[in-house]
Short mmCIF file of C-alpha atoms and ligand atoms in Angstrom, two decimals:
data_model
loop_
_atom_site.label_atom_id
_atom_site.label_comp_id
_atom_site.label_asym_id
_atom_site.label_seq_id
_atom_site.Cartn_x
_atom_site.Cartn_y
_atom_site.Cartn_z
CA UNK A 23 0.05 0.02 -0.08
CA UNK A 24 1.40 3.34 -0.88
CA UNK A 25 0.97 6.56 1.02
CA UNK A 26 -1.45 7.70 -1.40
CA UNK A 27 -3.99 4.86 -1.29
CA UNK A 28 -3.95 4.59 2.50
CA UNK A 29 -7.36 5.03 4.08
CA UNK A 30 -8.25 8.00 5.99
CA UNK A 31 -9.69 8.03 9.44
CA UNK A 32 -11.03 11.07 11.11
CA UNK A 33 -11.15 11.46 14.92
CA UNK A 34 -13.80 13.92 16.16
CA UNK A 35 -12.73 15.47 19.49
CA UNK A 36 -9.29 15.92 20.94
CA UNK A 37 -9.89 15.03 24.47
CA UNK A 38 -8.06 12.29 26.02
CA UNK A 39 -10.19 9.64 24.27
CA UNK A 40 -9.67 11.23 20.82
CA UNK A 41 -6.01 11.59 21.31
CA UNK A 42 -5.77 8.03 22.58
CA UNK A 43 -7.69 6.83 19.31
CA UNK A 44 -5.21 8.71 17.20
CA UNK A 45 -2.43 7.17 19.07
CA UNK A 46 -3.86 3.73 18.63
CA UNK A 47 -4.68 4.41 14.86
CA UNK A 48 -1.04 5.20 14.27
CA UNK A 49 0.37 2.14 15.67
CA UNK A 50 0.21 2.74 19.59
CA UNK A 51 3.50 2.14 21.27
CA UNK A 52 4.80 0.16 18.19
CA UNK A 53 4.49 3.16 15.92
CA UNK A 54 2.95 3.28 12.37
CA UNK A 55 3.21 0.34 10.08
CA UNK A 56 2.63 -0.01 6.35
CA UNK A 57 -1.19 -0.67 7.12
CA UNK A 58 -1.59 2.38 9.17
CA UNK A 59 -4.33 4.76 7.89
CA UNK A 60 -3.75 8.48 7.42
CA UNK A 61 -5.40 10.29 10.53
CA UNK A 62 -6.98 13.58 10.93
CA UNK A 63 -8.10 14.79 14.27
CA UNK A 64 -10.68 17.69 14.47
CA UNK A 65 -11.15 19.45 17.69
CA UNK A 66 -13.73 22.18 18.34
CA UNK A 67 -11.84 24.13 20.90
CA UNK A 68 -8.53 26.00 20.35
CA UNK A 69 -6.52 23.56 22.47
CA UNK A 70 -6.26 19.79 22.82
CA UNK A 71 -6.88 17.68 25.81
CA UNK A 72 -10.42 18.42 26.74
CA UNK A 73 -10.79 17.81 30.52
CA UNK A 74 -7.05 17.41 30.83
CA UNK A 75 -5.60 20.86 31.65
CA UNK A 76 -2.67 22.01 33.73
CA UNK A 77 -1.89 25.58 34.45
CA UNK A 78 1.16 27.38 36.16
CA UNK A 79 0.02 28.56 39.64
CA UNK A 80 2.50 29.95 42.10
CA UNK A 81 5.66 28.92 40.49
CA UNK A 82 4.65 25.25 39.37
CA UNK A 83 2.13 23.12 37.48
CA UNK A 84 -1.20 22.51 38.92
CA UNK A 85 -3.82 20.26 37.33
CA UNK A 86 -7.15 22.09 37.06
CA UNK A 87 -9.17 19.03 35.62
CA UNK A 88 -8.36 15.51 36.76
CA UNK A 89 -5.25 15.42 39.11
CA UNK A 90 -4.63 11.74 39.21
CA UNK A 91 -5.73 8.21 37.94
CA UNK A 92 -6.50 4.93 39.41
CA UNK A 93 -3.58 2.49 39.15
CA UNK A 94 -5.79 -0.41 39.38
CA UNK A 95 -6.74 0.09 35.58
CA UNK A 96 -3.69 -0.21 33.21
CA UNK A 97 -4.50 2.14 30.51
CA UNK A 98 -3.19 5.41 31.84
CA UNK A 99 0.20 4.32 32.99
CA UNK A 100 0.49 2.03 29.88
CA UNK A 101 0.06 5.08 27.76
CA UNK A 102 2.39 7.25 29.76
CA UNK A 103 5.04 4.57 29.38
CA UNK A 104 4.48 4.30 25.70
CA UNK A 105 4.82 7.98 25.17
CA UNK A 106 8.11 8.12 27.28
CA UNK A 107 6.64 9.59 30.40
CA UNK A 108 7.13 6.54 32.65
CA UNK A 109 9.71 8.35 34.80
CA UNK A 110 7.33 11.22 35.32
CA UNK A 111 4.63 8.95 37.19
CA UNK A 112 4.29 9.89 40.81
CA UNK A 113 2.41 7.92 43.34
CA UNK A 114 -0.02 9.64 45.62
CA UNK A 115 1.85 11.12 48.57
CA UNK A 116 -0.79 10.28 51.41
CA UNK A 117 -3.50 7.72 52.12
CA UNK A 118 -6.97 8.06 53.68
CA UNK A 119 -9.34 10.97 53.52
CA UNK A 120 -12.08 12.34 55.87
CA UNK A 121 -15.84 13.03 55.75
CA UNK A 122 -17.68 16.01 57.32
CA UNK A 123 -20.08 14.21 59.63
CA UNK A 124 -21.92 15.27 62.71
CA UNK A 125 -20.31 18.60 62.83
CA UNK A 126 -16.76 17.90 62.21
CA UNK A 127 -14.08 16.09 59.98
CA UNK A 128 -13.94 12.46 60.65
CA UNK A 129 -11.47 9.95 59.03
CA UNK A 130 -13.03 7.52 56.63
CA UNK A 131 -12.96 4.12 58.30
CA UNK A 132 -11.07 1.22 56.78
CA UNK A 133 -12.95 -1.55 54.77
CA UNK A 134 -14.88 0.68 52.52
CA UNK A 135 -15.82 -0.53 49.01
CA UNK A 136 -16.31 2.91 47.18
CA UNK A 137 -18.00 4.01 50.46
CA UNK A 138 -19.91 0.80 51.09
CA UNK A 139 -18.86 -0.72 54.39
CA UNK A 140 -17.63 -4.26 54.44
CA UNK A 141 -16.77 -4.22 58.17
CA UNK A 142 -18.91 -3.01 61.13
CA UNK A 143 -16.32 -1.92 63.83
CA UNK A 144 -14.23 0.54 61.88
CA UNK A 145 -17.46 2.25 60.84
CA UNK A 146 -18.72 2.11 64.45
CA UNK A 147 -15.50 3.52 65.91
CA UNK A 148 -15.38 6.40 63.11
CA UNK A 149 -18.33 8.36 64.67
CA UNK A 150 -19.62 9.02 61.28
CA UNK A 151 -23.02 7.40 61.89
CA UNK A 152 -25.39 8.12 64.81
CA UNK A 153 -25.99 5.53 67.28
CA UNK A 154 -29.25 4.42 65.47
CA UNK A 155 -27.33 4.47 62.03
CA UNK A 156 -24.65 2.19 63.55
CA UNK A 157 -27.49 -0.19 64.95
CA UNK A 158 -29.12 -0.20 61.52
CA UNK A 159 -25.59 -1.37 59.85
CA UNK A 160 -25.08 -3.81 62.61
CA UNK A 161 -28.49 -5.51 61.74
CA UNK A 162 -26.92 -6.54 58.50
CA UNK A 163 -24.66 -9.01 60.41
CA UNK A 164 -27.56 -10.66 62.47
CA UNK A 165 -30.38 -10.31 60.31
CA UNK A 166 -29.54 -9.40 56.90
CA UNK A 167 -32.45 -7.85 54.75
CA UNK A 168 -33.28 -9.64 51.62
CA UNK A 169 -33.41 -7.90 48.42
CA UNK A 170 -37.06 -7.04 47.89
CA UNK A 171 -36.96 -6.72 44.14
CA UNK A 172 -35.40 -9.93 42.87
CA UNK A 173 -32.77 -10.10 40.05
CA UNK A 174 -32.58 -7.32 37.71
CA UNK A 175 -30.06 -6.28 35.14
CA UNK A 176 -29.48 -3.00 37.14
CA UNK A 177 -30.52 -1.12 40.21
CA UNK A 178 -30.05 2.29 41.61
CA UNK A 179 -27.14 2.31 44.11
CA UNK A 180 -28.81 4.57 46.71
CA UNK A 181 -32.03 2.65 47.43
CA UNK A 182 -30.26 -0.70 47.12
CA UNK A 183 -27.67 -0.01 49.53
CA UNK A 184 -30.04 1.85 52.02
CA UNK A 185 -32.28 -1.06 52.11
CA UNK A 186 -29.20 -3.34 52.97
CA UNK A 187 -27.39 -0.97 55.34
CA UNK A 188 -29.53 2.03 56.17
CA UNK A 189 -29.95 5.52 54.97
CA UNK A 190 -27.01 7.08 56.86
CA UNK A 191 -24.50 4.81 55.36
CA UNK A 192 -25.74 6.00 51.83
CA UNK A 193 -25.89 9.71 52.77
CA UNK A 194 -22.71 9.88 54.76
CA UNK A 195 -20.48 7.45 53.02
CA UNK A 196 -21.58 6.10 49.73
CA UNK A 197 -23.12 9.31 48.14
CA UNK A 198 -19.99 11.47 48.87
CA UNK A 199 -17.61 8.82 47.62
CA UNK A 200 -19.35 8.01 44.53
CA UNK A 201 -20.55 11.54 43.99
CA UNK A 202 -17.06 12.47 44.23
CA UNK A 203 -16.07 10.52 41.15
CA UNK A 204 -19.24 11.23 39.15
CA UNK A 205 -20.39 14.66 40.41
CA UNK A 206 -23.85 13.04 40.89
CA UNK A 207 -25.92 11.50 43.46
CA UNK A 208 -26.57 7.72 43.95
CA UNK A 209 -30.32 7.93 44.26
CA UNK A 210 -30.65 6.86 40.43
CA UNK A 211 -26.99 6.03 39.74
CA UNK A 212 -26.47 2.60 38.00
CA UNK A 213 -25.11 -0.12 40.27
CA UNK A 214 -24.20 -2.09 37.05
CA UNK A 215 -22.08 0.73 35.52
CA UNK A 216 -20.54 2.26 38.65
CA UNK A 217 -20.53 -0.34 41.47
CA UNK A 218 -21.18 -3.71 39.91
CA UNK A 219 -19.89 -5.76 42.93
CA UNK A 220 -22.98 -4.32 44.91
CA UNK A 221 -25.22 -5.67 42.31
CA UNK A 222 -23.59 -9.04 42.17
CA UNK A 223 -23.92 -9.60 45.98
CA UNK A 224 -27.46 -7.95 46.37
CA UNK A 225 -29.28 -11.30 45.90
CA UNK A 226 -27.39 -13.24 48.45
CA UNK A 227 -29.22 -14.01 51.68
CA UNK A 228 -26.01 -13.61 53.90
CA UNK A 229 -24.84 -10.39 55.30
CA UNK A 230 -24.36 -7.71 52.61
CA UNK A 231 -21.28 -6.40 54.26
CA UNK A 232 -19.68 -9.75 54.56
CA UNK A 233 -20.50 -10.84 51.00
CA UNK A 234 -18.87 -7.63 49.68
CA UNK A 235 -15.75 -8.03 51.77
CA UNK A 236 -15.30 -11.44 50.33
CA UNK A 237 -15.48 -10.17 46.87
CA UNK A 238 -13.25 -7.28 47.80
CA UNK A 239 -10.73 -9.87 49.15
CA UNK A 240 -10.86 -11.77 45.93
CA UNK A 241 -10.66 -9.03 43.61
CA UNK A 242 -7.25 -8.55 41.94
CA UNK A 243 -5.56 -6.28 44.52
CA UNK A 244 -3.16 -3.51 43.81
CA UNK A 245 -0.39 -5.78 45.23
CA UNK A 246 0.92 -3.10 47.46
CA UNK A 247 1.07 -0.72 44.47
CA UNK A 248 -0.20 2.90 45.24
CA UNK A 249 -3.78 3.23 44.32
CA UNK A 250 -3.44 6.60 42.59
CA UNK A 251 -0.96 8.20 40.38
CA UNK A 252 -0.33 11.60 38.72
CA UNK A 253 2.26 13.02 36.27
CA UNK A 254 4.98 15.26 37.87
CA UNK A 255 4.32 18.02 35.39
CA UNK A 256 0.57 17.50 35.27
CA UNK A 257 -1.76 15.89 32.75
CA UNK A 258 -0.94 18.65 30.35
CA UNK A 259 2.45 16.90 29.82
CA UNK A 260 0.67 13.85 28.53
CA UNK A 261 -1.24 15.87 26.10
CA UNK A 262 1.92 17.74 25.01
CA UNK A 263 3.77 14.52 24.65
CA UNK A 264 0.92 12.90 22.61
CA UNK A 265 0.69 15.85 20.28
CA UNK A 266 4.55 15.80 19.75
CA UNK A 267 4.38 12.11 18.77
CA UNK A 268 1.22 12.51 16.72
CA UNK A 269 2.88 15.43 14.87
CA UNK A 270 5.81 13.10 14.19
CA UNK A 271 3.42 10.43 12.78
CA UNK A 272 2.01 13.09 10.33
CA UNK A 273 -1.31 13.24 12.03
CA UNK A 274 -3.17 16.49 11.04
CA UNK A 275 -4.24 17.99 14.28
CA UNK A 276 -6.92 20.65 13.43
CA UNK A 277 -7.92 23.11 16.12
CA UNK A 278 -10.92 25.30 16.30
CA UNK A 279 -12.53 22.93 13.76
CA UNK A 280 -15.98 21.70 15.20
CA UNK A 281 -17.38 19.08 13.10
CA UNK A 282 -20.93 20.24 12.19
CA UNK A 283 -22.51 17.28 10.37
CA UNK A 284 -21.63 13.85 9.12
CA UNK A 285 -22.96 12.73 5.62
CA UNK A 286 -22.66 9.38 3.83
CA UNK A 287 -21.02 9.44 0.54
CA UNK A 288 -21.13 5.76 -0.85
CA UNK A 289 -19.03 3.76 1.68
CA UNK A 290 -17.14 6.92 2.84
CA UNK A 291 -18.16 9.73 5.32
CA UNK A 292 -17.92 13.42 4.53
CA UNK A 293 -17.62 15.60 7.65
CA UNK A 294 -18.84 19.28 7.30
CA UNK A 295 -16.64 21.86 9.07
CA UNK A 296 -16.22 25.61 8.79
CA UNK A 297 -13.08 24.92 6.65
CA UNK A 298 -14.99 23.02 4.28
CA UNK A 299 -15.96 19.28 3.90
CA UNK A 300 -13.51 16.50 4.58
CA UNK A 301 -13.88 12.99 3.63
CA UNK A 302 -12.73 9.77 5.57
CA UNK A 303 -13.15 6.08 5.26
CA UNK A 304 -13.93 5.86 8.85
CA UNK A 305 -14.52 8.08 11.89
CA UNK A 306 -14.17 7.88 15.61
CA UNK A 307 -16.57 10.17 17.27
CA UNK A 308 -14.81 10.99 20.54
CA UNK A 309 -17.09 13.86 21.87
CA UNK A 310 -19.50 14.14 24.68
CA UNK A 311 -22.94 12.50 24.20
CA UNK A 312 -24.66 15.71 22.97
CA UNK A 313 -22.31 16.37 20.01
CA UNK A 314 -22.25 12.74 19.27
CA UNK A 315 -26.15 12.76 19.15
CA UNK A 316 -26.17 15.70 16.78
CA UNK A 317 -23.69 13.99 14.24
CA UNK A 318 -25.36 10.60 14.34
CA UNK A 319 -28.89 11.87 14.49
CA UNK A 320 -29.58 11.75 10.84
CA UNK A 321 -28.26 8.19 10.51
CA UNK A 322 -29.79 6.75 13.39
CA UNK A 323 -32.36 8.66 15.34
CA UNK A 324 -32.89 6.17 18.09
CA UNK A 325 -29.25 5.98 19.00
CA UNK A 326 -29.10 9.80 18.85
CA UNK A 327 -32.21 10.04 21.14
CA UNK A 328 -30.49 7.75 23.69
CA UNK A 329 -27.23 9.94 23.53
CA UNK A 330 -29.23 13.20 23.80
CA UNK A 331 -31.10 12.15 26.85
CA UNK A 332 -27.80 11.49 28.70
CA UNK A 333 -27.48 14.32 31.17
CA UNK A 334 -24.22 15.98 32.45
CA UNK A 335 -23.30 17.80 35.77
CA UNK A 336 -21.30 20.88 35.76
CA UNK A 337 -18.51 21.42 38.34
CA UNK A 338 -16.16 24.41 39.26
CA UNK A 339 -12.71 23.87 41.03
CA UNK A 340 -11.45 26.76 43.16
CA UNK A 341 -7.71 26.14 43.83
CA UNK A 342 -6.54 28.23 46.73
CA UNK A 343 -3.11 29.14 47.97
CA UNK A 344 -2.97 29.52 51.72
CA UNK A 345 -0.09 30.64 53.80
CA UNK A 346 1.36 27.50 55.40
CA UNK A 347 0.22 28.52 58.98
CA UNK A 348 -3.31 29.32 58.05
CA UNK A 349 -4.24 25.69 57.99
CA UNK A 350 -4.30 23.43 61.02
CA UNK A 351 -1.71 20.60 61.20
CA UNK A 352 -4.39 17.78 61.87
CA UNK A 353 -5.85 17.66 58.34
CA UNK A 354 -6.14 13.96 57.65
CA UNK A 355 -5.06 12.20 54.41
CA UNK A 356 -5.57 13.67 50.96
CA UNK A 357 -8.85 15.65 51.54
CA UNK A 358 -12.31 15.97 52.75
CA UNK A 359 -15.78 14.93 51.49
CA UNK A 360 -18.75 16.93 52.38
CA UNK A 361 -22.06 14.88 52.16
CA UNK A 362 -24.93 16.47 49.80
CA UNK A 363 -27.26 18.79 51.60
CA UNK A 364 -25.20 19.29 54.80
CA UNK A 365 -26.47 22.69 56.07
CA UNK A 366 -24.00 25.48 56.56
CA UNK A 367 -23.32 26.42 60.22
CA UNK A 368 -25.38 29.46 61.32
CA UNK A 369 -22.45 31.87 61.39
CA UNK A 370 -21.26 30.86 57.88
CA UNK A 371 -24.83 31.21 56.53
CA UNK A 372 -24.99 34.73 58.13
CA UNK A 373 -21.57 35.89 56.81
CA UNK A 374 -22.67 34.54 53.26
CA UNK A 375 -26.05 36.26 53.55
CA UNK A 376 -27.87 33.15 52.84
CA UNK A 377 -30.75 31.10 54.48
CA UNK A 378 -29.63 29.29 57.65
CA UNK A 379 -30.78 25.87 56.03
CA UNK A 380 -28.59 26.60 53.04
CA UNK A 381 -26.30 23.54 52.23
CA UNK A 382 -22.56 23.81 51.74
CA UNK A 383 -21.57 24.54 48.19
CA UNK A 384 -18.30 22.72 48.58
CA UNK A 385 -18.59 19.03 47.86
CA UNK A 386 -15.02 18.00 48.50
CA UNK A 387 -11.70 19.67 49.43
CA UNK A 388 -8.28 18.17 48.16
CA UNK A 389 -5.16 18.87 50.04
CA UNK A 390 -2.92 19.19 47.05
CA UNK A 391 0.19 19.81 49.10
CA UNK A 392 -0.11 16.33 50.91
CA UNK A 393 -1.66 14.50 47.90
CA UNK A 394 1.05 15.14 45.32
CA UNK A 395 4.71 15.89 46.01
CA UNK A 396 4.85 18.04 42.94
CA UNK A 397 1.97 20.45 44.29
CA UNK A 398 3.98 21.45 47.41
CA UNK A 399 5.19 25.03 47.50
CA UNK A 400 7.54 26.46 49.91
CA UNK A 401 5.60 28.36 52.74
CA UNK A 402 2.24 27.86 50.94
CA UNK A 403 -0.54 25.19 50.93
CA UNK A 404 -2.59 24.52 47.78
CA UNK A 405 -6.16 23.33 48.55
CA UNK A 406 -8.60 22.67 45.75
CA UNK A 407 -12.30 22.93 46.65
CA UNK A 408 -14.80 21.31 44.33
CA UNK A 409 -18.31 22.77 43.99
CA UNK A 410 -21.28 21.67 41.86
CA UNK A 411 -22.97 18.44 40.85
CA UNK A 412 -26.10 17.10 39.38
CA UNK A 413 -29.07 18.61 40.88
CA UNK A 414 -26.92 21.54 42.40
CA UNK A 415 -26.29 24.25 39.87
CA UNK A 416 -25.85 27.21 42.26
CA UNK A 417 -22.27 27.79 41.47
CA UNK A 418 -23.02 28.22 37.75
CA UNK A 419 -25.03 31.29 38.56
CA UNK A 420 -22.30 32.83 40.80
CA UNK A 421 -19.47 35.16 39.46
CA UNK A 422 -15.93 33.97 40.06
CA UNK A 423 -15.48 36.56 42.82
CA UNK A 424 -18.44 35.57 44.73
CA UNK A 425 -17.70 31.84 44.24
CA UNK A 426 -14.23 32.48 45.85
CA UNK A 427 -15.62 34.54 48.67
CA UNK A 428 -18.34 31.95 49.54
CA UNK A 429 -15.89 28.93 49.35
CA UNK A 430 -13.34 30.83 51.46
CA UNK A 431 -16.02 31.35 54.03
CA UNK A 432 -17.04 27.60 54.11
CA UNK A 433 -13.29 26.69 54.25
CA UNK A 434 -13.07 28.57 57.56
CA UNK A 435 -15.47 25.69 59.03
CA UNK A 436 -14.55 22.74 56.83
CA UNK A 437 -10.70 22.98 57.18
CA UNK A 438 -10.38 25.63 59.83
CA UNK A 439 -8.71 28.14 57.41
CA UNK A 440 -7.64 30.92 59.59
CA UNK A 441 -6.37 33.44 57.18
CA UNK A 442 -7.33 34.94 53.76
CA UNK A 443 -5.87 32.96 50.79
CA UNK A 444 -2.92 34.52 49.00
CA UNK A 445 -4.33 33.62 45.59
CA UNK A 446 -7.32 31.72 44.10
CA UNK A 447 -8.07 30.27 40.67
CA UNK A 448 -11.56 29.32 39.48
CA UNK A 449 -11.80 26.74 36.77
CA UNK A 450 -15.33 25.86 35.51
CA UNK A 451 -16.10 22.60 33.84
CA UNK A 452 -19.82 22.99 32.46
CA UNK A 453 -21.58 19.92 31.53
CA UNK A 454 -18.55 17.77 32.44
CA UNK A 455 -19.70 14.58 33.96
CA UNK A 456 -22.10 12.26 32.23
CA UNK A 457 -24.62 10.93 34.72
CA UNK A 458 -24.69 6.99 34.47
CA UNK A 459 -28.28 6.38 35.58
CA UNK A 460 -29.94 2.97 35.91
CA UNK A 461 -29.68 0.80 32.74
CA UNK A 462 -26.92 2.97 31.47
CA UNK A 463 -25.02 -0.05 30.16
CA UNK A 464 -28.00 -1.17 28.31
CA UNK A 465 -28.46 2.14 26.60
CA UNK A 466 -24.70 2.04 25.69
CA UNK A 467 -24.90 -1.33 24.16
CA UNK A 468 -27.94 -0.11 22.15
CA UNK A 469 -25.88 2.88 20.88
CA UNK A 470 -22.85 0.82 20.12
CA UNK A 471 -24.90 -1.80 18.23
CA UNK A 472 -26.58 1.01 16.14
CA UNK A 473 -23.20 2.58 15.40
CA UNK A 474 -21.74 -0.77 14.31
CA UNK A 475 -24.72 -1.19 11.84
CA UNK A 476 -23.84 2.12 10.26
CA UNK A 477 -20.44 0.80 9.39
CA UNK A 478 -17.14 2.80 9.39
CA UNK A 479 -17.87 4.66 12.62
CA UNK A 480 -17.04 4.05 16.34
CA UNK A 481 -17.83 6.17 19.53
CA UNK A 482 -15.58 6.73 22.34
CA UNK A 483 -15.24 8.82 25.49
CA UNK A 484 -16.66 9.46 28.99
CA UNK A 485 -20.06 8.83 27.92
CA UNK A 486 -19.86 5.17 27.68
CA UNK A 487 -17.86 2.81 29.83
CA UNK A 488 -16.43 5.08 32.60
CA UNK A 489 -15.59 8.66 33.27
CA UNK A 490 -11.96 8.16 34.66
CA UNK A 491 -9.02 8.91 32.41
CA UNK A 492 -8.01 5.24 32.24
CA UNK A 493 -11.33 4.30 31.02
CA UNK A 494 -11.52 6.94 28.39
CA UNK A 495 -8.13 6.14 27.11
CA UNK A 496 -9.33 2.50 26.99
CA UNK A 497 -12.38 3.65 25.11
CA UNK A 498 -10.38 5.71 22.56
CA UNK A 499 -8.14 2.82 21.79
CA UNK A 500 -10.90 0.23 21.58
CA UNK A 501 -12.76 2.46 19.06
CA UNK A 502 -9.61 2.83 16.93
CA UNK A 503 -9.09 -1.02 17.04
CA UNK A 504 -12.70 -1.33 15.99
CA UNK A 505 -12.51 0.88 13.03
CA UNK A 506 -9.21 -0.52 11.87
CA UNK A 507 -10.77 -3.93 11.98
CA UNK A 508 -13.60 -2.65 9.80
CA UNK A 509 -11.26 -1.14 7.38
CA UNK A 510 -9.22 -4.28 7.16
CA UNK A 511 -12.45 -6.24 6.51
CA UNK A 512 -13.55 -3.68 3.78
CA UNK A 513 -10.02 -4.05 2.33
CA UNK A 514 -10.06 -7.89 2.15
CA UNK A 515 -13.59 -7.85 0.76
CA UNK A 516 -12.45 -5.56 -1.94
CA UNK A 517 -9.46 -7.54 -2.87
CA UNK A 518 -11.31 -10.93 -2.77
C1 FAD B 12 -12.86 18.67 37.19
C2 FAD B 12 -12.59 17.33 36.74
C3 FAD B 12 -11.92 16.50 37.61
C4 FAD B 12 -11.71 15.07 37.18
N1 FAD B 12 -10.93 14.24 37.94
C5 FAD B 12 -10.58 13.16 37.53
C6 FAD B 12 -9.58 12.29 38.19
O1 FAD B 12 -9.01 12.92 39.18
N2 FAD B 12 -9.15 11.16 37.64
C7 FAD B 12 -9.86 10.59 36.52
O2 FAD B 12 -9.47 9.46 36.26
N3 FAD B 12 -10.88 11.48 35.82
C8 FAD B 12 -11.19 12.49 36.31
N4 FAD B 12 -12.04 13.22 35.81
C9 FAD B 12 -12.80 12.63 34.52
C10 FAD B 12 -12.05 12.70 33.25
O3 FAD B 12 -11.13 13.85 33.17
C11 FAD B 12 -12.95 13.01 32.01
O4 FAD B 12 -13.94 11.99 31.99
C12 FAD B 12 -12.17 12.69 30.74
O5 FAD B 12 -10.93 13.43 30.62
C13 FAD B 12 -13.05 12.89 29.48
O6 FAD B 12 -12.25 12.65 28.36
P1 FAD B 12 -12.97 12.60 26.94
O7 FAD B 12 -12.02 12.59 25.95
O8 FAD B 12 -14.03 11.51 26.87
O9 FAD B 12 -13.86 13.93 26.81
P2 FAD B 12 -13.36 15.39 26.78
O10 FAD B 12 -12.17 15.84 27.42
O11 FAD B 12 -14.52 16.35 27.09
O12 FAD B 12 -13.06 15.70 25.26
C14 FAD B 12 -14.18 15.79 24.23
C15 FAD B 12 -13.56 16.71 23.20
O13 FAD B 12 -14.58 16.86 21.99
C16 FAD B 12 -14.54 18.13 21.65
N5 FAD B 12 -15.61 18.30 20.73
C17 FAD B 12 -17.03 18.45 21.17
N6 FAD B 12 -17.90 18.57 20.04
C18 FAD B 12 -16.93 18.42 19.00
C19 FAD B 12 -17.33 18.56 17.71
N7 FAD B 12 -18.50 18.70 17.13
N8 FAD B 12 -16.22 18.64 16.72
C20 FAD B 12 -14.95 18.47 17.18
N9 FAD B 12 -14.60 18.58 18.48
C21 FAD B 12 -15.56 18.45 19.42
C22 FAD B 12 -14.41 18.92 22.85
O14 FAD B 12 -13.97 20.34 22.58
C23 FAD B 12 -13.52 18.17 23.69
O15 FAD B 12 -12.17 18.70 23.66
C24 FAD B 12 -12.33 14.57 35.96
C25 FAD B 12 -13.05 15.41 35.27
C26 FAD B 12 -13.28 16.81 35.64
C27 FAD B 12 -13.99 17.69 34.77
#
């Protein structure tokens, strides 16, 4: 095959899923081969990386999107090694975290499975639950509650765990932990997509906690490896390195080039952009669900309707720099979770000029100086506060200045901040987190089946099989493998 008759693949969207797709299309770690297609990546924004973003803040890099990734999944560290950033990987610098419960910070107990307890004693000792809540949890050991609804393909995490272990466990442990990852609540979150272990033990008659504990013990453990990793120079360095390599592989990286429509032209696709149409043999659509729905709508309205119905939560991050002595020394672990709906203390509500029952805006605080060695700054402590989640859009309506002031006030209570911050940086991520509701995986498989029927298209990104960076990398690479196989199939049919 000569360079001229190579097929062309277009990647729509230059977030990590799209970049990973382009990497895989051009041979991945092994590099391009004679069969590799010519690749064009079209990105709507004027920068690549999507949610991956690193800025300079007080003399060093700070991630203002994701700040680390789970080591349990291999995709992110594998990609870092492939692009030559293996030596830049840094393990998390502290372990454990706290939750705001019953009026103060309390360390999270051991034995949690994404917030779901597998042991009674650590939870009982943590003081996170009231006496009634602890008794309700203990009942699972002596009189486990059967699952009332029988086997189903999927269930909502919140009601399922509440029936087994009580409402307080959901509100004070499961919701803050799962919410911290998905920026949404567990009332209607899909167990099959987010916490499949919970679903698999729900039908057992034995104690829910013990059954989960056994599964946890059997799960392939991290083998003493740190659970969470980051890049010393931030996720931006992964984007930069990928861009360098993709440039070297002659991938055409087009910025400020939103794809407005996809049309069929025989067996090929024509993509409409402001710079004119471009034609491709195959397309990887690596955007959020909304733009994917708009592009696929004319070709499969049902798949587009499913994608269009996937809703997204908006969040904002406020990264503060506090003088070192402004924060107490007893802040535990890597951060603090604030359960949804926790009312502000009276004096904070008064100072903020809001109703006494108004809940905290802050959903979580990350102690960056403790979590990541590269976020340590001499004499300064960087703290990142997260605000906003599904069903809480208050932060979207506030100006940056009001947000900094309000979050600063909340931090006086939450982490005992005793002085004004030296600096603060607001980063807004509107419509950033897809909400995986009950039967999410069923909807995803319908979309994937519809896309497969169209031929020459694959979808990738956070909307489908996981929002974490490793999952998005995995989905980008899988979509690339899928379209390569389709192209090879078409090629062998043509030459037969
Ligand atoms: C604040 C925050 C913190 C997070 N923290 C973590 C964390 O610590 N660890 C972790 O693993 N994950 C974390 N995540 C989740 C993770 O970062 C994201 O789920 C992931 O980066 C999404 O990647 P993506 O490529 O699917 O989508 P995106 O990054 O959204 O990329 C999609 C791209 O498509 C482009 N696009 C859209 N429409 C078009 C069009 N019509 N034509 C061309 N281009 C288009 C967009 O401009 C965008 O660049 C976090 C996310 C956020 C927002």
